[in-house]
Amino acid sequence: MTQVSTDILAVAREQVLAEGTGLSREQVLDVLHLPDDRLEELLAVAHEVRMTWCGPEVEVEGIVSLKTGGCPEDCHFCSQSGLFESPVRAARLDIPSLVEAAKQTAKSGATEFCIVAAVRGPDDRLLAQVAAGIEAIRNEVEIDIACSLGMLTQDQVDQLAGMGVHRYNHNLETARSYFPNVVTTHTWEERWGTLRMVRDAGMEVCCGGILGMGESLEQRAEFAADLASLEPDEVPLNFLNPRPGTPFGDLEVLPASEALRAVAAFRLALPKTILRFAGGREITLGDLGARKGILGGINAVIVGNYLTTLGRPAEQDLDLLDTLSMPIKALGSTI
């Protein structure tokens, strides 16, 4: 194992750090098998890759749920599914509340505001509400607007592009081979189709998933390779925060060392991509882990709360970035 670990980090320095070419599926698996006593070295290599190919800037984003709960899909990790006995109840946000959330997000220093809805895909009413919300936000706040509204038709993709949506989030969630263990009401291929249409329409593609849902290390490496082939602009990395009442509610939280190893592995697979800390990092990594992750390949964070779970106060993340001398990405610039 020691010989493999030495070899793969040497390969990473030559292939990823020097040339900017991401690790393959098999190489990512070698990284995921590294022992804990090589973790600090791995994180250092991943951080060097991030600084070389992305720079020191960190993109900060806030998210808000326009429609919460009552979703018809059976994503086994999600407390917003209407098929599970979870404490989350269906609710909708009005436009003034949406604008206020965007204002508060901008005040935190964030440059990206993502409007999220718990749906299979948007209906006409929801799209009309999104359009009205985007117009109202633009009249009050200078911030890039992203959306996450489930699976789309070509017409809906075109409508969102016409609204000036900066980036569209639609997570593949996990490896193609493991997806049927996570969702049964739609397919991995349906999600992939939406992402392709979004890319072709000129919107930025945001696509990641959740680690720690029972997938094997081989499937985690497969997932990294899936994402690399998609070439997304941003990859949000979530860690399972088991939700009461969901099929995954009794799973164990991913060990911190395993989560950090995955962060570094995904950076080495995607050297030029925005890699964002998202849900579950607080319970999985804690404060020290957040610091190590930002020094181990992460170059974007979601600040504040998530859709149905609490996050870290925005001030804590911003103070950490200041301590690490990592500037917040300016509005309109690119990494």
Coordinates of C-alpha atoms in Angstrom, one line a residue:
M1 CA 0.0 0.0 0.0
T2 CA 2.9 2.4 0.8
Q3 CA 4.5 1.9 -2.6
V4 CA 1.1 2.6 -4.3
S5 CA 0.6 5.7 -2.3
T6 CA 4.1 7.0 -3.1
D7 CA 3.6 6.3 -6.8
I8 CA 0.2 7.9 -7.1
L9 CA 1.2 11.1 -5.4
A10 CA 4.3 11.3 -7.7
V11 CA 2.0 10.7 -10.7
A12 CA -0.4 13.5 -9.4
R13 CA 2.5 16.0 -9.1
E14 CA 3.6 15.2 -12.7
Q15 CA 0.3 14.8 -14.4
V16 CA -2.1 17.1 -12.5
L17 CA 0.1 19.7 -10.9
A18 CA 2.5 20.2 -13.8
E19 CA 0.2 19.5 -16.8
G20 CA -3.3 20.2 -15.5
T21 CA -4.6 16.8 -16.6
G22 CA -6.9 15.2 -14.1
L23 CA -6.5 11.7 -12.7
S24 CA -8.3 8.8 -14.3
R25 CA -10.9 6.6 -12.6
E26 CA -8.2 4.0 -11.7
Q27 CA -5.8 6.7 -10.4
V28 CA -8.5 8.3 -8.3
L29 CA -9.1 4.9 -6.7
D30 CA -5.5 4.6 -5.8
V31 CA -5.8 8.0 -4.1
L32 CA -8.9 6.8 -2.2
H33 CA -6.9 3.8 -0.9
L34 CA -4.1 6.0 0.5
P35 CA -3.6 5.3 4.3
D36 CA -4.3 8.0 6.9
D37 CA -0.5 8.6 7.4
R38 CA -0.3 10.0 3.9
L39 CA -3.4 12.2 4.2
E40 CA -1.5 15.4 5.0
E41 CA 0.8 14.9 2.0
L42 CA -2.2 14.2 -0.2
L43 CA -4.0 17.4 1.0
A44 CA -0.9 19.4 0.4
V45 CA -0.7 18.2 -3.2
A46 CA -4.4 18.9 -3.8
H47 CA -4.0 22.4 -2.4
E48 CA -1.0 23.1 -4.6
V49 CA -3.1 21.9 -7.6
R50 CA -6.0 24.2 -6.6
M51 CA -3.7 27.2 -6.2
T52 CA -1.9 26.5 -9.5
W53 CA -4.9 25.9 -11.7
C54 CA -7.6 27.9 -9.9
G55 CA -5.8 30.5 -7.9
P56 CA -6.4 31.7 -4.3
E57 CA -9.9 33.1 -4.8
V58 CA -12.9 31.4 -3.1
E59 CA -16.4 31.7 -4.5
V60 CA -19.1 32.2 -1.9
E61 CA -22.7 31.3 -2.5
G62 CA -26.0 31.4 -0.6
I63 CA -29.0 29.2 -1.4
V64 CA -32.7 29.5 -0.6
S65 CA -35.6 27.1 -1.1
L66 CA -38.4 28.6 -3.1
K67 CA -40.5 25.4 -2.8
T68 CA -39.8 23.1 0.1
G69 CA -41.0 19.5 0.7
G70 CA -43.7 17.6 -1.1
C71 CA -41.4 16.3 -3.8
P72 CA -42.8 13.3 -5.7
E73 CA -39.3 11.7 -6.1
D74 CA -37.8 9.1 -3.8
C75 CA -34.2 10.3 -3.4
H76 CA -33.3 8.2 -0.3
F77 CA -31.2 10.9 1.3
C78 CA -33.8 13.6 1.1
S79 CA -36.2 14.7 3.8
Q80 CA -38.1 16.8 1.2
S81 CA -39.6 13.7 -0.5
G82 CA -43.3 13.5 0.0
L83 CA -43.0 9.7 0.0
F84 CA -41.2 9.5 3.4
E85 CA -42.3 10.2 6.9
S86 CA -39.9 13.1 7.6
P87 CA -40.6 16.2 9.6
V88 CA -40.3 18.5 6.6
R89 CA -43.6 19.9 5.3
A90 CA -44.4 21.5 2.0
A91 CA -44.1 25.3 1.8
R92 CA -43.5 28.0 -0.8
L93 CA -41.6 31.3 -0.4
D94 CA -43.1 34.6 -1.6
I95 CA -41.2 37.0 -3.8
P96 CA -40.5 39.6 -1.1
S97 CA -38.9 36.9 1.1
L98 CA -36.9 35.7 -1.9
V99 CA -35.5 39.2 -2.5
E100 CA -34.7 39.6 1.2
A101 CA -32.8 36.3 1.2
A102 CA -30.8 37.5 -1.9
K103 CA -30.0 40.8 -0.1
Q104 CA -28.8 38.9 3.0
T105 CA -26.7 36.6 0.8
A106 CA -25.1 39.6 -0.9
K107 CA -24.3 41.2 2.4
S108 CA -22.3 38.1 3.4
G109 CA -19.9 38.8 0.5
A110 CA -21.4 36.0 -1.7
T111 CA -21.5 36.6 -5.4
E112 CA -23.9 33.7 -6.2
F113 CA -27.5 33.2 -5.1
C114 CA -29.2 29.9 -6.0
I115 CA -32.9 29.5 -6.1
V116 CA -33.9 25.9 -5.3
A117 CA -37.2 24.0 -5.6
A118 CA -38.0 20.5 -4.4
V119 CA -39.6 19.2 -7.6
R120 CA -39.1 16.5 -10.3
G121 CA -39.1 19.4 -12.7
P122 CA -40.7 22.9 -12.8
D123 CA -44.3 23.4 -14.0
D124 CA -45.5 26.7 -15.7
R125 CA -46.5 28.2 -12.3
L126 CA -43.1 27.6 -10.8
L127 CA -41.2 28.9 -13.8
A128 CA -43.4 32.1 -13.7
Q129 CA -42.6 32.5 -10.0
V130 CA -38.8 32.1 -10.7
A131 CA -39.0 34.6 -13.5
A132 CA -40.7 37.1 -11.3
G133 CA -38.3 36.4 -8.5
I134 CA -35.3 36.9 -10.7
E135 CA -36.6 40.2 -12.0
A136 CA -37.3 41.4 -8.5
I137 CA -33.9 40.4 -7.2
R138 CA -32.2 42.2 -10.1
N139 CA -34.0 45.4 -9.3
E140 CA -32.6 45.3 -5.7
V141 CA -29.4 43.3 -5.6
E142 CA -26.2 42.9 -7.7
I143 CA -25.6 39.2 -7.6
D144 CA -25.3 36.3 -10.0
I145 CA -28.4 34.1 -10.0
A146 CA -28.3 30.3 -10.3
C147 CA -31.2 27.8 -10.2
S148 CA -31.8 24.2 -9.2
L149 CA -35.3 23.1 -10.3
G150 CA -34.9 19.5 -11.2
M151 CA -35.1 17.9 -14.6
L152 CA -35.9 20.2 -17.5
T153 CA -37.3 20.0 -21.0
Q154 CA -35.5 21.9 -23.8
D155 CA -38.2 24.6 -23.7
Q156 CA -37.6 25.1 -20.0
V157 CA -33.8 25.3 -20.5
D158 CA -34.4 28.0 -23.1
Q159 CA -36.7 29.9 -20.8
L160 CA -34.1 29.9 -18.0
A161 CA -31.3 30.9 -20.3
G162 CA -33.6 33.8 -21.5
M163 CA -34.1 34.9 -17.9
G164 CA -30.3 35.3 -17.6
V165 CA -29.7 32.4 -15.2
H166 CA -26.0 32.3 -14.7
R167 CA -25.6 28.7 -13.6
Y168 CA -27.9 25.6 -13.3
N169 CA -27.4 23.0 -10.6
H170 CA -28.5 19.5 -11.1
N171 CA -26.6 16.9 -9.2
L172 CA -25.9 13.4 -10.5
E173 CA -25.7 12.5 -6.8
T174 CA -23.5 9.4 -7.1
A175 CA -21.9 7.0 -9.6
R176 CA -24.0 5.7 -12.4
S177 CA -23.7 2.1 -11.2
Y178 CA -24.9 3.1 -7.7
F179 CA -27.7 5.5 -8.6
P180 CA -30.5 2.8 -8.6
N181 CA -29.7 2.3 -4.9
V182 CA -30.3 6.0 -4.2
V183 CA -33.3 6.9 -6.5
T184 CA -35.9 4.7 -8.2
T185 CA -38.4 7.2 -9.6
H186 CA -36.1 8.5 -12.3
T187 CA -32.8 7.6 -13.9
W188 CA -29.2 8.8 -13.9
E189 CA -29.5 9.2 -17.7
E190 CA -32.5 11.6 -17.3
R191 CA -30.3 13.8 -15.1
W192 CA -27.5 13.6 -17.6
G193 CA -29.8 14.7 -20.4
T194 CA -30.8 17.9 -18.5
L195 CA -27.1 18.7 -17.9
R196 CA -26.3 18.4 -21.5
M197 CA -29.1 20.7 -22.5
V198 CA -28.0 23.3 -19.9
R199 CA -24.5 23.2 -21.3
D200 CA -25.6 23.6 -24.9
A201 CA -27.8 26.6 -23.9
G202 CA -24.8 28.5 -22.7
M203 CA -25.5 28.3 -18.9
E204 CA -22.7 27.2 -16.6
V205 CA -23.2 23.6 -15.3
C206 CA -23.1 22.9 -11.6
C207 CA -23.1 19.2 -10.8
G208 CA -22.0 17.2 -7.9
G209 CA -23.4 14.8 -5.3
I210 CA -23.3 13.3 -1.9
L211 CA -20.6 11.1 -0.5
G212 CA -21.2 8.6 2.2
M213 CA -24.5 7.0 1.0
G214 CA -23.1 3.5 1.1
E215 CA -21.2 3.6 -2.1
S216 CA -17.9 1.7 -2.4
L217 CA -14.6 3.4 -3.0
E218 CA -14.7 2.0 -6.5
Q219 CA -18.0 3.7 -7.1
R220 CA -16.7 7.0 -5.6
A221 CA -13.8 6.9 -8.1
E222 CA -16.4 6.1 -10.8
F223 CA -18.4 9.2 -9.8
A224 CA -15.3 11.4 -10.0
A225 CA -14.7 10.1 -13.5
D226 CA -18.4 10.6 -14.5
L227 CA -18.1 14.3 -13.4
A228 CA -14.7 14.8 -15.2
S229 CA -16.3 13.5 -18.4
L230 CA -19.1 16.1 -18.0
E231 CA -16.6 18.9 -17.5
P232 CA -18.9 20.9 -15.1
D233 CA -18.0 24.5 -14.2
E234 CA -18.7 23.7 -10.5
V235 CA -18.9 20.5 -8.4
P236 CA -20.6 20.8 -5.0
L237 CA -19.4 18.1 -2.6
N238 CA -22.0 17.1 0.0
F239 CA -21.5 14.6 2.8
L240 CA -24.5 12.6 3.9
N241 CA -26.2 14.1 6.9
P242 CA -28.7 11.3 7.7
R243 CA -32.2 12.7 7.9
P244 CA -34.8 11.1 10.2
G245 CA -37.6 9.3 8.3
T246 CA -35.6 8.8 5.1
P247 CA -34.3 5.4 3.9
F248 CA -30.7 6.6 4.6
G249 CA -31.6 8.0 8.0
D250 CA -29.7 5.3 9.9
L251 CA -26.4 5.4 7.9
E252 CA -23.2 6.3 9.7
V253 CA -21.6 9.7 9.1
L254 CA -18.6 9.4 6.9
P255 CA -15.3 9.5 8.9
A256 CA -13.5 12.9 8.6
S257 CA -10.3 11.3 7.2
E258 CA -12.3 9.5 4.5
A259 CA -14.2 12.7 3.6
L260 CA -10.9 14.7 3.3
R261 CA -9.3 12.0 1.2
A262 CA -12.3 12.2 -1.2
V263 CA -12.1 16.1 -1.3
A264 CA -8.5 15.8 -2.4
A265 CA -9.2 13.0 -4.9
F266 CA -12.0 15.0 -6.6
R267 CA -9.6 18.0 -6.8
L268 CA -7.0 15.8 -8.5
A269 CA -9.7 14.5 -10.9
L270 CA -11.0 18.0 -11.6
P271 CA -8.0 20.3 -11.3
K272 CA -9.6 23.4 -13.0
T273 CA -13.1 23.1 -11.6
I274 CA -14.8 25.1 -8.9
L275 CA -15.0 22.5 -6.0
R276 CA -17.5 23.7 -3.4
F277 CA -18.0 22.6 0.2
A278 CA -21.8 22.0 0.5
G279 CA -24.1 20.2 2.9
G280 CA -23.0 17.9 5.7
R281 CA -19.5 19.3 6.1
E282 CA -20.3 20.6 9.5
I283 CA -21.3 17.2 10.9
T284 CA -18.7 15.3 9.0
L285 CA -15.6 17.5 9.3
G286 CA -16.3 20.2 12.0
D287 CA -14.3 23.4 12.2
L288 CA -10.8 21.8 11.8
G289 CA -12.0 19.7 8.8
A290 CA -13.4 22.8 7.1
R291 CA -9.9 24.4 7.4
K292 CA -8.2 21.3 6.1
G293 CA -10.6 21.0 3.2
I294 CA -10.0 24.6 2.1
L295 CA -6.3 23.8 2.3
G296 CA -6.9 20.5 0.5
G297 CA -8.5 21.5 -2.8
I298 CA -11.8 23.3 -2.0
N299 CA -12.2 26.7 -3.6
A300 CA -15.9 27.6 -3.0
V301 CA -18.3 27.4 -0.1
I302 CA -22.0 27.6 0.6
V303 CA -22.4 30.0 3.5
G304 CA -25.3 30.0 6.0
N305 CA -28.0 27.3 6.2
Y306 CA -28.9 24.7 3.6
L307 CA -32.3 23.7 2.4
T308 CA -33.5 21.6 5.4
T309 CA -30.3 21.5 7.6
L310 CA -28.3 24.1 9.5
G311 CA -24.9 25.2 8.3
R312 CA -22.2 27.3 9.8
P313 CA -22.8 31.0 10.4
A314 CA -21.5 32.9 7.3
E315 CA -19.2 34.9 9.5
Q316 CA -17.3 31.8 10.6
D317 CA -16.5 30.8 7.0
L318 CA -15.6 34.4 6.0
D319 CA -13.4 34.8 9.1
L320 CA -11.7 31.5 8.2
L321 CA -11.0 32.7 4.6
D322 CA -9.6 35.9 6.0
T323 CA -7.3 33.9 8.4
L324 CA -6.1 31.8 5.5
S325 CA -5.5 34.9 3.3
M326 CA -7.9 33.7 0.6
P327 CA -9.8 36.5 -1.1
I328 CA -13.5 36.1 -1.9
K329 CA -14.1 36.0 -5.6
A330 CA -15.3 39.3 -7.0
L331 CA -18.7 39.6 -8.8
G332 CA -18.3 39.0 -12.5
S333 CA -14.8 37.6 -12.4
T334 CA -13.9 34.1 -13.3
I335 CA -11.7 31.5 -11.6

